[in-house]
Coordinates of N, CA and C in Angstrom, one line a residue:
Q1 N 0.9 -1.2 -0.1 CA 0.1 0.1 0.2 C 0.8 1.2 0.0
V2 N 0.5 2.3 -0.8 CA 1.3 3.4 -0.9 C 0.9 4.5 0.3
Q3 N 2.0 4.8 0.7 CA 1.8 6.0 1.5 C 2.8 7.0 1.5
L4 N 2.4 8.2 2.0 CA 3.3 9.3 2.0 C 3.8 9.7 3.4
G5 N 5.1 9.9 3.5 CA 5.7 10.2 4.6 C 6.2 11.6 4.7
E6 N 5.8 12.4 5.4 CA 6.2 13.9 5.4 C 7.0 14.4 6.6
S7 N 7.8 15.2 6.4 CA 8.6 15.6 7.4 C 8.9 17.2 7.4
G8 N 9.3 18.0 8.4 CA 9.5 19.3 8.2 C 8.3 19.9 8.9
G9 N 8.3 21.0 8.7 CA 7.1 22.0 9.3 C 7.6 22.5 10.8
G10 N 6.7 23.1 11.3 CA 7.0 23.5 12.5 C 6.4 25.0 12.8
L11 N 7.1 25.7 13.6 CA 7.0 27.1 14.1 C 8.1 27.9 13.7
V12 N 7.9 28.8 13.0 CA 8.9 30.0 12.6 C 8.4 31.4 12.7
Q13 N 9.4 32.2 12.9 CA 8.9 33.6 12.7 C 8.8 34.1 11.3
A14 N 7.9 35.4 11.2 CA 7.6 35.9 10.0 C 9.1 36.4 9.3
G15 N 9.3 35.9 8.2 CA 10.5 36.4 7.4 C 11.7 35.0 7.5
G16 N 11.1 34.2 8.2 CA 12.1 32.9 8.3 C 11.7 31.9 7.0
S17 N 12.6 30.8 7.4 CA 12.4 29.9 6.4 C 12.2 28.5 7.1
L18 N 11.6 27.6 6.1 CA 11.4 26.1 6.7 C 11.5 25.1 5.4
G19 N 11.6 24.0 5.5 CA 11.4 23.0 4.5 C 10.7 21.9 4.7
L20 N 9.8 21.3 3.7 CA 8.9 20.3 3.9 C 9.4 19.1 3.0
S21 N 9.6 18.0 3.4 CA 10.0 16.9 2.5 C 8.8 15.7 2.6
C22 N 8.8 15.0 1.5 CA 7.7 13.9 1.3 C 8.4 12.8 0.6
A23 N 8.2 11.7 1.0 CA 8.6 10.5 0.4 C 7.5 9.4 0.3
V24 N 7.6 8.9 -1.2 CA 6.6 7.9 -1.3 C 7.0 6.6 -0.4
L25 N 6.4 5.9 0.1 CA 6.7 4.8 0.9 C 5.8 3.6 0.4
G26 N 6.7 2.6 -0.2 CA 5.8 1.3 -0.9 C 6.1 1.7 -2.3
G27 N 5.8 0.6 -2.9 CA 5.7 0.6 -4.6 C 4.8 1.5 -5.2
I28 N 5.1 2.3 -6.0 CA 4.1 3.1 -6.7 C 4.6 2.9 -8.4
F29 N 3.5 3.0 -9.2 CA 3.7 2.7 -10.7 C 3.1 4.0 -11.4
G30 N 3.9 4.5 -12.2 CA 3.3 5.6 -12.9 C 3.1 7.0 -12.3
L31 N 4.2 7.2 -11.4 CA 4.0 8.4 -10.8 C 4.2 9.8 -11.5
R32 N 3.4 10.8 -11.5 CA 3.3 11.7 -12.4 C 3.6 13.1 -11.4
S33 N 2.7 13.7 -11.2 CA 2.9 15.0 -10.5 C 3.2 14.7 -9.1
M34 N 4.0 15.4 -8.4 CA 4.1 15.5 -6.9 C 4.0 17.0 -6.5
G35 N 3.5 17.3 -5.3 CA 3.3 18.5 -4.9 C 2.9 18.7 -3.6
W36 N 2.7 19.9 -3.2 CA 2.1 20.2 -2.0 C 0.9 21.2 -1.9
Y37 N 0.0 21.1 -1.3 CA -1.3 21.7 -1.0 C -1.5 22.2 0.4
R38 N -2.0 23.0 0.8 CA -2.2 23.7 2.1 C -3.7 23.9 2.5
Q39 N -4.0 23.8 3.9 CA -5.4 24.4 4.6 C -5.3 25.1 5.5
A40 N -5.6 26.2 5.6 CA -5.9 27.0 6.8 C -7.3 26.9 7.3
P41 N -7.1 27.2 8.7 CA -8.7 27.1 9.4 C -9.6 27.8 8.6
G42 N -10.8 27.2 8.4 CA -11.8 27.8 7.7 C -11.9 27.9 6.3
N43 N -10.7 27.5 5.6 CA -10.4 27.8 4.3 C -10.4 26.5 3.7
Q44 N -10.5 26.4 2.3 CA -10.7 25.1 1.5 C -9.1 24.9 1.3
R45 N -8.7 23.7 0.8 CA -7.4 23.1 0.7 C -7.1 23.7 -0.7
E46 N -5.9 24.3 -0.8 CA -5.5 25.0 -2.1 C -4.0 24.6 -2.3
L47 N -3.9 24.8 -3.7 CA -2.6 24.3 -4.3 C -1.3 25.3 -3.9
V48 N -0.2 24.8 -3.5 CA 0.8 25.6 -3.1 C 1.9 25.4 -4.4
A49 N 2.0 24.2 -4.8 CA 3.3 24.3 -5.6 C 3.3 22.5 -6.3
T50 N 3.4 22.5 -7.4 CA 3.6 21.0 -8.0 C 4.6 21.0 -9.0
I51 N 5.1 19.7 -9.1 CA 6.2 19.5 -10.1 C 6.0 18.1 -10.7
T52 N 6.2 18.1 -12.1 CA 6.0 17.1 -12.8 C 7.3 16.1 -12.9
S53 N 7.0 15.0 -13.3 CA 8.6 14.0 -13.5 C 9.4 14.7 -14.4
G54 N 9.1 15.5 -15.3 CA 10.1 16.2 -16.1 C 10.4 17.3 -15.6
G55 N 10.0 17.8 -14.3 CA 10.8 19.0 -13.8 C 9.7 20.3 -14.0
N56 N 8.8 20.4 -14.7 CA 7.8 21.5 -14.8 C 7.2 21.9 -13.5
T57 N 7.3 23.1 -13.2 CA 6.8 23.5 -11.9 C 5.6 24.4 -12.0
N58 N 4.6 24.3 -10.8 CA 3.5 25.2 -10.9 C 3.4 25.7 -9.5
Y59 N 3.4 27.1 -9.3 CA 3.2 27.4 -8.0 C 1.9 28.5 -8.0
A60 N 1.3 28.6 -6.9 CA 0.4 29.6 -6.6 C 1.0 30.8 -6.4
D61 N 0.1 31.9 -7.0 CA 0.5 33.2 -7.1 C 1.1 33.8 -5.8
T62 N 0.4 33.3 -4.7 CA 0.7 33.8 -3.5 C 2.2 33.3 -2.7
V63 N 2.9 32.2 -3.6 CA 3.9 32.0 -2.9 C 5.2 32.1 -4.0
K64 N 4.7 32.5 -5.3 CA 5.8 32.6 -6.1 C 7.2 33.6 -5.7
G65 N 8.2 33.3 -6.1 CA 9.5 34.0 -5.7 C 9.9 33.6 -4.2
R66 N 9.0 33.0 -3.4 CA 9.4 32.8 -2.1 C 9.6 31.2 -2.0
F67 N 8.9 30.4 -2.4 CA 8.8 29.1 -2.2 C 9.4 28.3 -3.6
T68 N 10.1 27.2 -3.2 CA 10.8 26.6 -4.6 C 10.4 25.0 -4.1
I69 N 9.9 24.3 -5.2 CA 9.8 22.9 -5.2 C 10.7 22.3 -5.9
S70 N 11.2 20.8 -5.4 CA 12.1 20.0 -6.2 C 11.9 18.9 -5.9
R71 N 12.3 17.8 -6.7 CA 12.0 16.5 -6.9 C 12.9 15.5 -7.3
D72 N 13.1 14.6 -6.6 CA 14.3 13.4 -6.8 C 13.4 12.1 -7.3
N73 N 13.5 12.0 -8.6 CA 12.8 11.0 -9.3 C 13.3 9.6 -9.0
A74 N 14.4 9.5 -8.7 CA 15.0 8.0 -8.3 C 14.5 7.7 -7.0
K75 N 14.4 8.7 -6.2 CA 14.0 8.4 -4.6 C 12.5 8.8 -4.4
N76 N 11.9 9.2 -5.4 CA 10.5 9.3 -5.2 C 10.1 10.3 -4.0
T77 N 10.9 11.4 -3.9 CA 10.8 12.5 -3.0 C 10.6 13.8 -3.6
V78 N 9.9 14.5 -2.7 CA 9.7 15.9 -3.1 C 10.1 16.9 -2.0
H79 N 10.4 18.1 -2.2 CA 10.8 18.9 -1.1 C 10.4 20.4 -1.6
L80 N 9.9 21.0 -0.4 CA 9.3 22.4 -0.6 C 10.1 23.2 0.2
Q81 N 11.0 24.1 -0.1 CA 11.6 25.2 0.3 C 10.8 26.4 0.4
M82 N 10.7 26.9 1.7 CA 9.8 28.1 1.9 C 10.7 29.1 2.7
N83 N 10.7 30.3 1.9 CA 11.6 31.4 2.3 C 10.5 32.5 2.5
S84 N 11.1 33.6 3.2 CA 10.3 34.7 3.5 C 8.9 34.4 4.0
L85 N 8.8 33.5 4.9 CA 7.5 33.0 5.3 C 6.6 34.3 5.8
K86 N 5.4 34.3 5.7 CA 4.5 35.0 6.2 C 3.4 34.7 6.9
L87 N 2.6 35.6 7.7 CA 1.8 35.1 8.6 C 0.8 34.2 7.9
E88 N 0.1 34.7 6.8 CA -0.7 34.0 6.1 C -0.2 32.6 5.4
D89 N 0.8 32.3 5.4 CA 1.3 30.9 4.9 C 1.1 29.8 6.2
T90 N 0.7 30.2 7.4 CA 0.3 29.5 8.4 C -1.0 28.5 7.9
A91 N -0.7 27.2 8.0 CA -1.7 26.3 7.6 C -1.2 24.8 7.8
V92 N -1.9 23.7 7.6 CA -1.5 22.3 7.3 C -1.1 22.2 6.0
Y93 N 0.1 21.5 5.9 CA 0.6 21.4 4.4 C 0.4 20.0 4.4
Y94 N -0.1 19.5 2.9 CA -0.3 18.3 2.7 C 0.6 17.8 1.5
C95 N 1.4 16.8 1.4 CA 1.9 16.2 0.3 C 0.9 15.6 -0.6
N96 N 1.2 15.6 -2.0 CA 0.1 14.9 -3.0 C 1.1 14.6 -4.0
C97 N 0.6 13.0 -4.3 CA 1.0 12.3 -5.5 C 0.1 12.0 -6.5
K98 N 0.2 12.2 -7.7 CA -0.7 12.0 -8.6 C -0.2 10.7 -9.7
T99 N -1.0 9.5 -9.9 CA -0.4 8.6 -10.9 C -1.7 9.0 -12.0
G100 N -1.6 8.2 -13.1 CA -2.7 8.4 -14.2 C -4.0 8.0 -13.6
L101 N -4.3 7.2 -12.4 CA -5.4 6.6 -12.0 C -5.9 7.2 -10.5
K102 N -4.8 7.7 -9.9 CA -5.2 7.9 -8.4 C -4.4 9.0 -7.7
D103 N -5.0 9.6 -6.9 CA -4.3 10.8 -6.0 C -4.0 10.1 -4.6
Y104 N -2.9 10.5 -4.1 CA -2.4 9.9 -2.9 C -2.2 11.2 -2.1
W105 N -2.4 11.1 -0.7 CA -2.1 12.3 0.2 C -1.5 12.1 1.4
G106 N -0.5 12.9 2.0 CA -0.2 12.7 3.1 C -0.9 12.9 4.2
Q107 N -0.6 12.8 5.6 CA -1.4 13.2 6.6 C -1.5 14.6 7.0
G108 N -0.5 15.4 6.5 CA -0.5 16.9 6.7 C 0.5 17.1 7.8
T109 N 1.2 18.3 7.7 CA 2.1 18.8 8.6 C 2.0 20.3 8.9
Q110 N 1.9 20.7 10.1 CA 1.6 22.1 10.5 C 2.7 22.9 10.4
V111 N 2.5 23.9 9.5 CA 3.4 25.0 9.5 C 2.8 26.3 10.3
T112 N 3.3 26.9 11.2 CA 2.9 28.1 12.1 C 4.0 29.1 11.8
V113 N 3.5 30.4 11.3 CA 4.4 31.5 11.2 C 3.8 32.5 12.4
S114 N 4.7 33.0 13.1 CA 4.4 34.0 14.1 C 4.9 35.2 13.9
S115 N 4.5 36.1 14.5 CA 5.0 37.6 14.3 C 5.9 37.9 15.4

């Protein structure tokens, strides 16, 4: 059974940096897009950044220029480097992996940005 193992997150002051990592645990076939989504209290889950197996990236406008997503295809891992964090980046961040048939989600990791 495929599971996503997330690490990173935590508490950081505004303007600081954090990194999130996610690894696919278990065999997976046809892995395409990997990425991160987030959900703040009272809000819907929203896209943060995604990256394809070919390295094409997509970012939410709110994080462009501050966040960088990267991927290791050999290890099936994805990393999100978050710089210049803002209070509004506070949310639970979820790792996501897509194959041609299915979406997989991590359990989520809390990121809290304080003033």
